[in-house]
Short mmCIF file of C-alpha atoms and ligand atoms in Angstrom, two decimals:
data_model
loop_
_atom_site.label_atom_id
_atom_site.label_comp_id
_atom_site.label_asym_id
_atom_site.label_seq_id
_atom_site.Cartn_x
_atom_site.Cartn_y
_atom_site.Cartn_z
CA UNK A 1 -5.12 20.39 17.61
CA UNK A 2 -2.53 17.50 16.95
CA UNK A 3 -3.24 14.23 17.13
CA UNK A 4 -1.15 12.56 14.23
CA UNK A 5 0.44 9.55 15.22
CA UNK A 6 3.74 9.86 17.00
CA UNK A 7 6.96 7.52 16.20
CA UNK A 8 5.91 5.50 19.27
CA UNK A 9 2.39 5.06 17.88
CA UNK A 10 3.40 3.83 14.89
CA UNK A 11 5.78 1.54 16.07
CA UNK A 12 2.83 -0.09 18.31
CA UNK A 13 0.36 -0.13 15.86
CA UNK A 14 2.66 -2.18 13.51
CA UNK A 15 3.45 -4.55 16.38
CA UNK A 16 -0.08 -4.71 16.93
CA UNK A 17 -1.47 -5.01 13.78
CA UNK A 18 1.48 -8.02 13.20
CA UNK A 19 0.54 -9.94 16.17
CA UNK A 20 -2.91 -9.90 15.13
CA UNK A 21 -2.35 -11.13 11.71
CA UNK A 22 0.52 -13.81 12.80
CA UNK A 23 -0.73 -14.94 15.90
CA UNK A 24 -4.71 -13.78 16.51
CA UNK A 25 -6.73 -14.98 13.69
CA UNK A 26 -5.11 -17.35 12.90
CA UNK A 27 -5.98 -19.07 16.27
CA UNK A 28 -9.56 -17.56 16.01
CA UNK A 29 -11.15 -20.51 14.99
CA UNK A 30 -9.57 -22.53 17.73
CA UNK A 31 -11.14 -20.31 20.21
CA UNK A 32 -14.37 -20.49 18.58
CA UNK A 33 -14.26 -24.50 18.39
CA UNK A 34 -13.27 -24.29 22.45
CA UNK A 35 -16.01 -21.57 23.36
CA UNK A 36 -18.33 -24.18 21.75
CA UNK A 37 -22.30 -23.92 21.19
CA UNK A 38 -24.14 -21.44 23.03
CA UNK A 39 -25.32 -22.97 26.58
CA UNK A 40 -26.86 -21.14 29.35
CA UNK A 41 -25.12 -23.09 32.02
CA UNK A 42 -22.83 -21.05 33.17
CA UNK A 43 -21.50 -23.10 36.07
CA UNK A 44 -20.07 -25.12 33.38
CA UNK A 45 -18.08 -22.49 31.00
CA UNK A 46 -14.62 -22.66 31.04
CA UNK A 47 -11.39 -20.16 30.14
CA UNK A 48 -10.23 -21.00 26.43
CA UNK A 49 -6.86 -22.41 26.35
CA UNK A 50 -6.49 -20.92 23.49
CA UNK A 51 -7.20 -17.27 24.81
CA UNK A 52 -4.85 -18.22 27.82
CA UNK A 53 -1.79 -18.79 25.20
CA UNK A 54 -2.61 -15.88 23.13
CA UNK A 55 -2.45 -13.51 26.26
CA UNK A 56 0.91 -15.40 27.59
CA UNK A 57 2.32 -14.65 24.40
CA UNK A 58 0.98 -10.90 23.99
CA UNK A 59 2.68 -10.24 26.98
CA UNK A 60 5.85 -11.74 26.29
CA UNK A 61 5.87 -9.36 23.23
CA UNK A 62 5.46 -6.87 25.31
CA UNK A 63 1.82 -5.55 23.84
CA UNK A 64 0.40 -5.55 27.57
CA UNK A 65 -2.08 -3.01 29.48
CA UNK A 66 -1.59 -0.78 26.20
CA UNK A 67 -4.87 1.02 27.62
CA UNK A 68 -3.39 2.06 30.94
CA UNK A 69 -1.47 5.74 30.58
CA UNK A 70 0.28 5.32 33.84
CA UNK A 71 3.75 3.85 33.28
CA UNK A 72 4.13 2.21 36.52
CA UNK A 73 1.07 -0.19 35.88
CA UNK A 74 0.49 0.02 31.78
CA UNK A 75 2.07 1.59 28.71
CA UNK A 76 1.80 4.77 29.88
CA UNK A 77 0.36 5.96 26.65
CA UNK A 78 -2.19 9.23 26.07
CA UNK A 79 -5.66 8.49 24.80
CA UNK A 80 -4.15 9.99 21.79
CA UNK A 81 -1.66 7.19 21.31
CA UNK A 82 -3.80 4.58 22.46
CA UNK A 83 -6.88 5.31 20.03
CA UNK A 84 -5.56 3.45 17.11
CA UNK A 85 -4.36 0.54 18.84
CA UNK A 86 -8.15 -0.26 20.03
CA UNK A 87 -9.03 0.50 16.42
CA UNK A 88 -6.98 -2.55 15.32
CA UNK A 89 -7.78 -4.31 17.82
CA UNK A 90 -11.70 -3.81 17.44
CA UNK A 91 -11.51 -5.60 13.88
CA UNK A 92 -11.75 -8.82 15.56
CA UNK A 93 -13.85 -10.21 18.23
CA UNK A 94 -10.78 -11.42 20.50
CA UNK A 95 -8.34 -9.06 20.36
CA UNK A 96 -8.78 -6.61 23.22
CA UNK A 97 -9.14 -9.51 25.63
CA UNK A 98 -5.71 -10.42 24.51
CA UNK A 99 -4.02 -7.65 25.00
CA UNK A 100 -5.46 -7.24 28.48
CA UNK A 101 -7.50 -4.51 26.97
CA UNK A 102 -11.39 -5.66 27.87
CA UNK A 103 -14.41 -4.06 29.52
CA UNK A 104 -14.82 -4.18 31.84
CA UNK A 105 -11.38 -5.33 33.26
CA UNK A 106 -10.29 -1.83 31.70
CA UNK A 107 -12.61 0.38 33.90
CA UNK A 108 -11.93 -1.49 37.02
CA UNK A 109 -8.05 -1.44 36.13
CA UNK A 110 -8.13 2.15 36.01
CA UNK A 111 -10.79 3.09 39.02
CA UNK A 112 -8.30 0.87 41.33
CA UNK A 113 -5.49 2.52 40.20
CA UNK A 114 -6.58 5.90 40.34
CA UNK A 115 -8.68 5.31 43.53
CA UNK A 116 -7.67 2.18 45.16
CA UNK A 117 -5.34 2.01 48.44
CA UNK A 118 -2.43 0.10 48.38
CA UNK A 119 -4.17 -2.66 49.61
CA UNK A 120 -6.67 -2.84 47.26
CA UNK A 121 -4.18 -2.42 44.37
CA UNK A 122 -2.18 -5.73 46.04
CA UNK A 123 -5.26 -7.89 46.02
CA UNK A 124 -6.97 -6.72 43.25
CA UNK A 125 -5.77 -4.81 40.80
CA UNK A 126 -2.44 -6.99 40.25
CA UNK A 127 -3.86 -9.92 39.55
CA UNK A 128 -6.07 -7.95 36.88
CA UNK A 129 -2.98 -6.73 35.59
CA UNK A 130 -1.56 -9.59 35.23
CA UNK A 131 -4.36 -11.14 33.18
CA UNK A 132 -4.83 -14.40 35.56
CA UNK A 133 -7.98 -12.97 37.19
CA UNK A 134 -11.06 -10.98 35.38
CA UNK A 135 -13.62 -8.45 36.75
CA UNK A 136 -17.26 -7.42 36.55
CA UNK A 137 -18.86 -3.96 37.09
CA UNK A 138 -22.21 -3.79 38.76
CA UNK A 139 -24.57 -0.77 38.22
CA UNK A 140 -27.54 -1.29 36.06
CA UNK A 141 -30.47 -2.83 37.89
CA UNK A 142 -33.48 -4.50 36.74
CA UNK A 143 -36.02 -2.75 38.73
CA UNK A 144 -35.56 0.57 38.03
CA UNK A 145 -34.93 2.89 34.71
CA UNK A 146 -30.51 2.86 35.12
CA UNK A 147 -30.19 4.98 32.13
CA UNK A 148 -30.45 7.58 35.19
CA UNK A 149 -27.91 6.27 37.00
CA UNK A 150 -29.25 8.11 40.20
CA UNK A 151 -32.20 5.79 40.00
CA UNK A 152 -30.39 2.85 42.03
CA UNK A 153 -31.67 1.26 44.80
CA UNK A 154 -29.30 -1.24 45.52
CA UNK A 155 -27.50 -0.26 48.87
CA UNK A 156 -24.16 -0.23 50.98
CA UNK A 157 -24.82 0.54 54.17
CA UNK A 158 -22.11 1.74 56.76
CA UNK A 159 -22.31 -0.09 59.81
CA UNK A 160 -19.71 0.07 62.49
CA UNK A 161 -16.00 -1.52 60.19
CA UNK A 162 -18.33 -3.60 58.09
CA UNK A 163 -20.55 -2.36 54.88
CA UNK A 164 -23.88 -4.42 54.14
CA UNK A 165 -24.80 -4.62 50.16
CA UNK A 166 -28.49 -5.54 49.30
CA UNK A 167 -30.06 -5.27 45.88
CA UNK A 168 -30.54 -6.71 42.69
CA UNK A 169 -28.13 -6.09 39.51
CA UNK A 170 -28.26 -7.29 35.76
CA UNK A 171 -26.25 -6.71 32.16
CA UNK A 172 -23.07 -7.64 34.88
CA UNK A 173 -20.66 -7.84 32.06
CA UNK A 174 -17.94 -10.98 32.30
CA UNK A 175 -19.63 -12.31 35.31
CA UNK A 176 -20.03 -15.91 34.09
CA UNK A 177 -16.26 -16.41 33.31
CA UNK A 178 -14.87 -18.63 35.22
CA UNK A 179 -12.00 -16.73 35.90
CA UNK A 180 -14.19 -13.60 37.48
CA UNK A 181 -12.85 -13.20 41.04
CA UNK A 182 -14.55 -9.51 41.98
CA UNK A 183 -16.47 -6.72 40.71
CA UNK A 184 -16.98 -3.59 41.73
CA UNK A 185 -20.97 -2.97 43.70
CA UNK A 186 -22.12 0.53 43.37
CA UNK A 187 -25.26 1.40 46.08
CA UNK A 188 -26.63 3.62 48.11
CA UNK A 189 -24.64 4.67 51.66
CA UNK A 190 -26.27 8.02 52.35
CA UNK A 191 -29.79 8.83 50.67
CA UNK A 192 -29.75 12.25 52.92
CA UNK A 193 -26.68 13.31 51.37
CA UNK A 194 -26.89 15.33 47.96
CA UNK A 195 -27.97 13.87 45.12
CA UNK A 196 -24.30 12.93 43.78
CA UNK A 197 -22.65 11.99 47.16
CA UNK A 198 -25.15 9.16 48.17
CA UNK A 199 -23.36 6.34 46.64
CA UNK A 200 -20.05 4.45 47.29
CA UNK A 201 -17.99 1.58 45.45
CA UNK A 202 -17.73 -1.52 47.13
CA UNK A 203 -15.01 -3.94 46.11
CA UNK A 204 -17.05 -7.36 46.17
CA UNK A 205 -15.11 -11.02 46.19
CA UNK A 206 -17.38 -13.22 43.93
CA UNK A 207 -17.31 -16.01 47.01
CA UNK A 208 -18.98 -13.80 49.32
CA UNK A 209 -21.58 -15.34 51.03
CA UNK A 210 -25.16 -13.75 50.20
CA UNK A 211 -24.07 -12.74 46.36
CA UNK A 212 -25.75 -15.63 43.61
CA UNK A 213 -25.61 -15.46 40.01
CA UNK A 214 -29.37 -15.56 39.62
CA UNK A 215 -28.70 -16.26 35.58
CA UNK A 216 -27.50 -15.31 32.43
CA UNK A 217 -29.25 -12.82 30.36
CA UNK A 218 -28.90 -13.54 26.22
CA UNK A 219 -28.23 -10.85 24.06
CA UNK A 220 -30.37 -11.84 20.98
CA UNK A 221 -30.46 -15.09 21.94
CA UNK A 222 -26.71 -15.72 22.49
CA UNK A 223 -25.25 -16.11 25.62
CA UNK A 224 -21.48 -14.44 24.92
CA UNK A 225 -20.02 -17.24 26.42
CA UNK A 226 -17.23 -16.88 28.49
CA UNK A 227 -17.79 -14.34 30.05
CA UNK A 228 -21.49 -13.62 29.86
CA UNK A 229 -24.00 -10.86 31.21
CA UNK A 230 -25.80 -11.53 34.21
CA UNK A 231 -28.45 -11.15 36.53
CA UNK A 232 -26.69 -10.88 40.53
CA UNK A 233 -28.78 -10.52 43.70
CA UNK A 234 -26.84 -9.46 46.97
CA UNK A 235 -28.60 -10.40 50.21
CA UNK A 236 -26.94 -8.77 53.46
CA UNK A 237 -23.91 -9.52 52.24
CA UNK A 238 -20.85 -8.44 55.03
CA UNK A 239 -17.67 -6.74 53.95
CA UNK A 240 -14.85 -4.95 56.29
CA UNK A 241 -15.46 -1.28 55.36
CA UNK A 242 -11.83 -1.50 53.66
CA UNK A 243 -13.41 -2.84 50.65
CA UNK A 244 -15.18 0.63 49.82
CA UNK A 245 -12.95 2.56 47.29
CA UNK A 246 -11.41 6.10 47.98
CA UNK A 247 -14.15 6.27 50.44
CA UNK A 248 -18.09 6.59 51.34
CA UNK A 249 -20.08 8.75 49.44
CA UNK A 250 -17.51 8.69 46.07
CA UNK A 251 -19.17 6.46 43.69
CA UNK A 252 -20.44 8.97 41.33
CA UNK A 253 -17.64 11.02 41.36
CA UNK A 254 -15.32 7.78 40.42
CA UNK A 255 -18.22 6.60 37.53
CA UNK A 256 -17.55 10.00 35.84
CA UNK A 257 -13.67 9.45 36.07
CA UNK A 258 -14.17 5.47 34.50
CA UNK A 259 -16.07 6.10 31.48
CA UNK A 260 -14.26 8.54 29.78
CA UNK A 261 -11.06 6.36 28.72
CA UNK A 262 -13.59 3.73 28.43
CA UNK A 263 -15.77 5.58 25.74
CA UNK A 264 -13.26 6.25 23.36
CA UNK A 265 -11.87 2.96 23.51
CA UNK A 266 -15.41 1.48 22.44
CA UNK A 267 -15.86 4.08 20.04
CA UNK A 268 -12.55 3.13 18.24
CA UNK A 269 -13.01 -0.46 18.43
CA UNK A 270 -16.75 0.17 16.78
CA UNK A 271 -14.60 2.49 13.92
CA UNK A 272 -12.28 -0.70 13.83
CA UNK A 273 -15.53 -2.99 13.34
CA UNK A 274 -16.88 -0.24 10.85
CA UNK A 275 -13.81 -0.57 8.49
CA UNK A 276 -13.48 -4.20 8.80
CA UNK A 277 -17.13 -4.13 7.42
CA UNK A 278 -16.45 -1.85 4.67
CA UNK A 279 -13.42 -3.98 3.57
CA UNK A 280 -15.43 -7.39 3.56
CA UNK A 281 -18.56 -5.40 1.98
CA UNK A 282 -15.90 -3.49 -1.27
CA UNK A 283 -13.95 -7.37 -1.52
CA UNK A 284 -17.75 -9.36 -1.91
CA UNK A 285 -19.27 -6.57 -4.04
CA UNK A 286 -16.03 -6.46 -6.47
CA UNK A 287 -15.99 -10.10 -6.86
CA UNK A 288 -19.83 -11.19 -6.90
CA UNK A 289 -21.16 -10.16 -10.46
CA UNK A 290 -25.29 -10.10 -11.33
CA UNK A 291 -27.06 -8.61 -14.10
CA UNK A 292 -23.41 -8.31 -16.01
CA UNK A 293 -21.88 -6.23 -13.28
CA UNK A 294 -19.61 -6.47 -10.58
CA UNK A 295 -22.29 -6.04 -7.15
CA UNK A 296 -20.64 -3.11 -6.50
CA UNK A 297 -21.41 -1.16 -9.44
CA UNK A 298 -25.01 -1.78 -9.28
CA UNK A 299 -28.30 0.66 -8.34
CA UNK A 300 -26.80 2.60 -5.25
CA UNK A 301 -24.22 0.62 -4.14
CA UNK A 302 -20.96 2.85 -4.89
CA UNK A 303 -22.80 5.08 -3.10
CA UNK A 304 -23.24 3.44 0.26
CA UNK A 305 -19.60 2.28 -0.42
CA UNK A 306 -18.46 6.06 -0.25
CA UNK A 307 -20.71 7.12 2.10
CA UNK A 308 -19.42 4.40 4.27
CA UNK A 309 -15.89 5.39 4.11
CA UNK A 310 -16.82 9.47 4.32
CA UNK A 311 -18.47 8.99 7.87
CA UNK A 312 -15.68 6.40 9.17
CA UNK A 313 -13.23 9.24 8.76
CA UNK A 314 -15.60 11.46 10.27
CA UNK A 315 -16.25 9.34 12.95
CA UNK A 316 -12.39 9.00 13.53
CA UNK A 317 -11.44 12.26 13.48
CA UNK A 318 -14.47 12.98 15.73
CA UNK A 319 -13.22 10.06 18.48
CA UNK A 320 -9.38 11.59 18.14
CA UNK A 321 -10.86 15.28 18.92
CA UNK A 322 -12.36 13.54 22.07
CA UNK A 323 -8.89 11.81 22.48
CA UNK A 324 -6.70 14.98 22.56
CA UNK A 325 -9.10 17.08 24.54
CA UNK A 326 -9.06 14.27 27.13
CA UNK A 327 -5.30 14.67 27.26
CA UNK A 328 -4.94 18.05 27.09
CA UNK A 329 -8.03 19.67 29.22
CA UNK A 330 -9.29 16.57 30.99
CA UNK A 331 -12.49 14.67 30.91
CA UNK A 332 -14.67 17.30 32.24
CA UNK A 333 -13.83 20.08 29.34
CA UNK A 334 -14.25 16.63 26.67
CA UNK A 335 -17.80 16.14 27.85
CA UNK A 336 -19.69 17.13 24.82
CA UNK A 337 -17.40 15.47 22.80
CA UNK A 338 -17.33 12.25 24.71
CA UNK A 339 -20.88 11.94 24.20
CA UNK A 340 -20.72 12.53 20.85
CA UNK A 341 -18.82 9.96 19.84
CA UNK A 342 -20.75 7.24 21.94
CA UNK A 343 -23.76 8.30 19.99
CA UNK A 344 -22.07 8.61 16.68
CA UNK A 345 -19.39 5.51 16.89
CA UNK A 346 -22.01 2.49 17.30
CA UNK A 347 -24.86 4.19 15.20
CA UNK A 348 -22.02 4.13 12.23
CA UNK A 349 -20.67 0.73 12.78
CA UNK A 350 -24.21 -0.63 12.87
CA UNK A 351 -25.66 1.06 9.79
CA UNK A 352 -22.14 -0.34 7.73
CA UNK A 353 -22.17 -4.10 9.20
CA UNK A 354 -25.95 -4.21 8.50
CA UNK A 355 -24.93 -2.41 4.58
CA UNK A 356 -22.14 -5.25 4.51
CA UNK A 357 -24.91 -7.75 5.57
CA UNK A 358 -27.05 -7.25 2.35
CA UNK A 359 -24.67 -6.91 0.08
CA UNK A 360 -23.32 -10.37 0.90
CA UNK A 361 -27.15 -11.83 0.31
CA UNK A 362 -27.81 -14.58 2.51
CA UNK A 363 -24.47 -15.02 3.57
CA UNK A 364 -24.21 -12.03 5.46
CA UNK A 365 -26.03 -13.69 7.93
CA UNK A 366 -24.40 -16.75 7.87
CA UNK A 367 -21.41 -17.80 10.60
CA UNK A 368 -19.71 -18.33 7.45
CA UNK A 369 -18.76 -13.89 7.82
CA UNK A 370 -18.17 -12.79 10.97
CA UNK A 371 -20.85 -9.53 10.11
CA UNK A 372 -23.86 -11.17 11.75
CA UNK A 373 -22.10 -11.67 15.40
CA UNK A 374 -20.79 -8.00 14.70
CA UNK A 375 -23.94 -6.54 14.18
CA UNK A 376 -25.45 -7.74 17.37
CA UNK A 377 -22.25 -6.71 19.36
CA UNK A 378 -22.38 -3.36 17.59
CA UNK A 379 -26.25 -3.15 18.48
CA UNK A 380 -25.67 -3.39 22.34
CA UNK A 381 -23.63 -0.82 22.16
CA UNK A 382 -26.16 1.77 21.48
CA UNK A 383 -27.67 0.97 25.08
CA UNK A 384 -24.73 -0.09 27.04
CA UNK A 385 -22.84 2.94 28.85
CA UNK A 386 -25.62 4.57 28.54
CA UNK A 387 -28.04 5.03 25.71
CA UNK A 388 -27.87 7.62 22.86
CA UNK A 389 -30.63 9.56 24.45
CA UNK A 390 -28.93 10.22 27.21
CA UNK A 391 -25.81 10.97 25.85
CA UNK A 392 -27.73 13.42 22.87
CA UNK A 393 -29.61 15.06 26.34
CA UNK A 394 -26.00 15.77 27.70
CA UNK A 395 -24.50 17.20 24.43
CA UNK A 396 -28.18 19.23 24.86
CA UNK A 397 -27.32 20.09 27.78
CA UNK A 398 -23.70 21.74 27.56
CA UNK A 399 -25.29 23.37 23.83
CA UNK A 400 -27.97 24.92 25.73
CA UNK A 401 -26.35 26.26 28.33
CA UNK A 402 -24.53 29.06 26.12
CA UNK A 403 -28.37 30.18 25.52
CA UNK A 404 -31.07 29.46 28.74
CA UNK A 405 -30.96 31.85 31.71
CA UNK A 406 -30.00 30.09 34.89
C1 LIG B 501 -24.74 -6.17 26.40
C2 LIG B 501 -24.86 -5.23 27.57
C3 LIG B 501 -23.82 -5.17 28.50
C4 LIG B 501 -23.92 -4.35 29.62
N1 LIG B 501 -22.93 -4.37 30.58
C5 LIG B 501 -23.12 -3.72 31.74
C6 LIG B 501 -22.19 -3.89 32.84
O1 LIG B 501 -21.17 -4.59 32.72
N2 LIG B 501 -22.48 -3.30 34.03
C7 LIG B 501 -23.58 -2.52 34.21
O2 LIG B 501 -23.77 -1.99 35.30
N3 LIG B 501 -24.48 -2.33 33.18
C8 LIG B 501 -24.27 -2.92 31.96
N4 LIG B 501 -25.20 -2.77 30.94
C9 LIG B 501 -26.40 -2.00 31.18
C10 LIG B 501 -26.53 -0.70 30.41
O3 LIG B 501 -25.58 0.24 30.84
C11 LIG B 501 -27.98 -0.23 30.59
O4 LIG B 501 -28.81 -1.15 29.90
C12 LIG B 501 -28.21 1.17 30.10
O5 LIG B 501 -27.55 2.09 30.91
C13 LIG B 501 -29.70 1.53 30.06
O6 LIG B 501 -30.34 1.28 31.27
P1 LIG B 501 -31.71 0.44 31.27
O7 LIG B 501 -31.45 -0.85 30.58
O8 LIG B 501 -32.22 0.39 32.65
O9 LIG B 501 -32.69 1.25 30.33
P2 LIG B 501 -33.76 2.33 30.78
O10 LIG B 501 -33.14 3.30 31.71
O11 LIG B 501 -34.99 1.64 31.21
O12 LIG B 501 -34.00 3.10 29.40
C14 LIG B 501 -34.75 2.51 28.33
C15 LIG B 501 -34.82 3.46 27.19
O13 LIG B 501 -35.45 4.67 27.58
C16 LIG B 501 -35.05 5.70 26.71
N5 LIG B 501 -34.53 6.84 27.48
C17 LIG B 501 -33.85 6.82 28.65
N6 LIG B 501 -33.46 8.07 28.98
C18 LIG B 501 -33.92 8.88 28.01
C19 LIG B 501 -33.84 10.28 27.74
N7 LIG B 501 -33.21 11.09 28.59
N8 LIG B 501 -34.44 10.78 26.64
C20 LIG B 501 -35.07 9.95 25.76
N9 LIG B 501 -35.18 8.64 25.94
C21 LIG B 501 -34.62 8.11 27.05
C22 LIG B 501 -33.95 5.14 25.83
O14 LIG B 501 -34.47 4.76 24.58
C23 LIG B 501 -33.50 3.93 26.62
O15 LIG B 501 -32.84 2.95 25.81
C24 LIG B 501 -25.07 -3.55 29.78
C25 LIG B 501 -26.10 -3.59 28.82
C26 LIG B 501 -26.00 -4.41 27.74
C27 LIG B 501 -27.14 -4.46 26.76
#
C-alpha cells in the first residue's frame, strides 16, 4: 500500500496551506463580523462579501474544485492526493467553502458529473463549478427513522414527461443560503420494484412552485448561518421528467456512488479539526502555569496530550487506507473501511476539542477559541451521513460474513 504524498501533493498542500495562512484567516474575522448574530430569519441572510472575494481569489490561484478527480471539470486528483488538502483545509471553519470544496456542493458536483446528461451538467453543474450558485441534498425526513435510508416516503412519481414530488424533508444542508439555486429530491417512483430500485433523483429548481422552506432547524441552538439546515415540504410539485438523473429507479445506486469521496473528505477535515485542537490544547497548557507547573505537566495531562496525537495518526493512516483502496479497487471493495473511518474520524475529533476545551478552563468555551463552535460541528457529525451505528452494523456486516452460513 502507498499512499505517501506525491511531488504534486506536496506542491498543493504548500499552496494550500499558504493561501490559508496569507489570505483565509486573516479575513476570518471579517466573515464572522458579516455572518453577524445568529437569526432564524432566513429570508433575510445574505452571501458574505468576504467569502465571495476569498473564492474569486482561490480560483485565480488556481486552488479550484481540488475535490473533483476528473480533469475536465476539477483537479483531477486521486482520493489519495486529495486527502491532505481537506485536512488543511478542515483546520478552519471557512476553508472548504473557499476552495469550492463544501458539502454538499461536493456530492452534487460529483453525482452530476458522473450521472448527469449534458443538459443537466449545462444548467447545473457549471454554475456549481463555478462557485456563483450553491446546492442542497434532500434525503433525511422527519417522519420516519432515515438512518435506514429505505425508510423514505417522500415520492416522485412518473407521470406521462412530467415527475410529481410530494413529501416532507429536514437537516437540508445549505438550503437557507441565499445563493442555493437547486438540490437534488430523492423519493419514491416504484414501491413494486425491489427494495433498492424504488427510488430516483430528481433535480429540483428552488423556485418551483409547491416547494417552501418550512424553517430552519438549530443545531444546538445556532442556526449556521448562511447556509443553514432546513425543514422543506414539496406539495405536487411538476417537473419535465428530464430533471430525473441517469434515470428512474437509480437513486440508491447513485447515493452509494456520492458518499464515498464524500466520507473521506469529512473524515480528513475532522483529523484537520483534531490537530488544530491538539495544537491550541499543547500551546495553552505550556504557557498557563498552576500549582508551580506548566498545565501541561499536571495530574494526567501529558497523557491525554500523547494519547491525542497517537490516535490522530491512527486515524490518518486509517482515512488514507480508505483513500488508496478507493483508488485502487473502488468504493465497493473500501466499504468496511469507509465506514470505519466515519465512525472513528468524528468520535476522535470530538473527544480532543472537548480535551482542548478543559484544559483552556472557562475559555474553552468562550468565542474567544474557536474549540466551542468546533465541538458542536464535530458533534453533528457523528449523526450526519449516517450514524455510527449504522456504519459499526455495516463493518458487522462485511466481518460477519467470512463466518454466518448464508
Ligand atoms: C447538522 C446535520 C446536517 C445534515 N445534513 C443533511 C443533508 O444535507 N441532507 C440530508 O438528507 N440529511 C442531512 N442530515 C441528516 C442525517 O443524515 C440524519 O440525521 C441521519 O442519517 C440519521 O437519521 P435520523 O435523524 O432520521 O435518525 P434515526 O434514523 O431516527 O436514528 C436515531 C438513532 O437511532 C439509532 N440507530 C439507528 N440505526 C441503528 C442501528 N442499526 N443500530 C443501533 N442504533 C441505531 C442511532 O443512535 C441513531 O442516531 C443532517 C443531519 C445533521 C444533524
Amino acid at each position: 500500500m502507498n499512499f505517501s504524498h506525491s511531488a504534486k501533493t506536496q506542491g498543493l498542500m504548500k499552496q494550500v496551506r499558504d493561501f490559508l495562512e496569507n489570505e483565509i484567516l486573516p479575513a476570518e474575522p471579517a466573515w464572522l463580523e458579516e455572518v453577524g448574530n445568529d437569526d432564524p430569519n432566513w429570508q433575510e441572510w445574505k452571501a458574505p462579501a468576504t467569502m465571495e472575494a476569498l473564492k474569486a481569489k482561490a480560483r485565480s490561484a488556481g486552488l479550484w474544485n481540488l475535490f473533483l478527480p476528473e480533469s475536465d471539470f476539477g483537479a483531477g486528483l486521486s482520493n489519495v492526493e486529495y486527502a491532505p488538502l481537506a485536512e488543511i483545509m478542515g483546520t478552519t471553519l471557512i476553508a472548504s467553502e473557499v476552495f469550492n470544496c463544501s458539502a454538499p456542493d461536493t456530492g452534487n458536483m460529483e453525482v452530476l458529473v458522473k450521472y448527469g446528461n449534458q443538459a443537466q451538467q449545462d444548467r447545473w453543474l457549471m454554475p456549481l463549478l463555478d462557485g456563483r450558485t450553491r446546492s442542497v441534498f434532500f434525503m433525511t425526513e422527519p417522519g420516519v427513522a432515515s438512518s435506514d435510508a429505505t425508510n423514505m416516503e417522500a415520492t416522485a412519481t412518473l407521470k406521462g414527461d412530467e415527475i410529481i414530488l410530494n413529501g416532507r424533508k429536514w437537516w437540508s444542508t445549505g438550503v437557507g443560503h441565499p445563493n442555493c439555486e437547486f438540490g437534488i429530491f430523492m423519493g419514491v417512483t416504484d414501491p413494486n420494484a425491489p427494495r433498492h430500485a424504488q427510488h430516483s433523483m430528481v433535480i429540483v429548481p428552488m423556485n418551483t412552485p409547491g416547494v417552501t422552506i418550512k424553517r430552519m432547524l438549530p443545531v444546538f441552538n445556532l442556526y449556521d448561518k448562511p447556509s443553514g439546515h432546513g425543514e422543506v415540504w414539496f406539495e405536487n410539485v411538476v417537473l419535465p421528467r428530464e430533471n430525473i438523473i441517469a434515470g428512474p429507479g437509480r437513486g440508491f445506486e447513485i447515493a452509494q456512488g456520492r458518499l464515498g469521496p464524500g466520507r473521506i473528505h469529512h473524515c480528513m477535515r475532522c483529523i484537520g479539526a483534531a490537530e488544530l485542537a491538539l495544537r491550541l490544547m499543547c500551546e495553552r497548557s505550556t504557557q498557563r502555569v498552576a500549582f508551580g507547573k506548566p498545565l501541561a505537566l499536571l495530574g494526567g495531562n501529558g497523557d491525554i496530550i500523547a494519547n491525542a496525537r497517537i490516535n490522530i495518526d491512527m486515524a490518518r493512516l486509517l482515512t488514507m487506507k480508505a483513500a488508496y483502496l478507493m483508488d485502487t479497487v473502488g468504493v465497493k471493495g473500501a466499504m468496511s473501511e469507509i465506514s470505519q473511518i466515519k465512525v472513528v474520524a468524528p468520535q476522535l475529533s470530538l473527544d480532543i476539542i472537548d480535551q482542548a476545551i478543559q484544559m483552556h478552563g472557562g475559555a474553552g468555551v468562550s468565542n474567544d477559541f474557536p474549540l466551542a463552535s468546533m465541538y458542536a460541528q464535530q458533534r453533528t457529525l457523528r449523526l450526519a451521513d449516517g450514524p455510527d451505528e449504522v456504519h459499526r452494523r455495516q463493518i458487522a456486516k462485511i466481518e460477519l460474513k467470512k463466518y454466518l452460513k448464508k
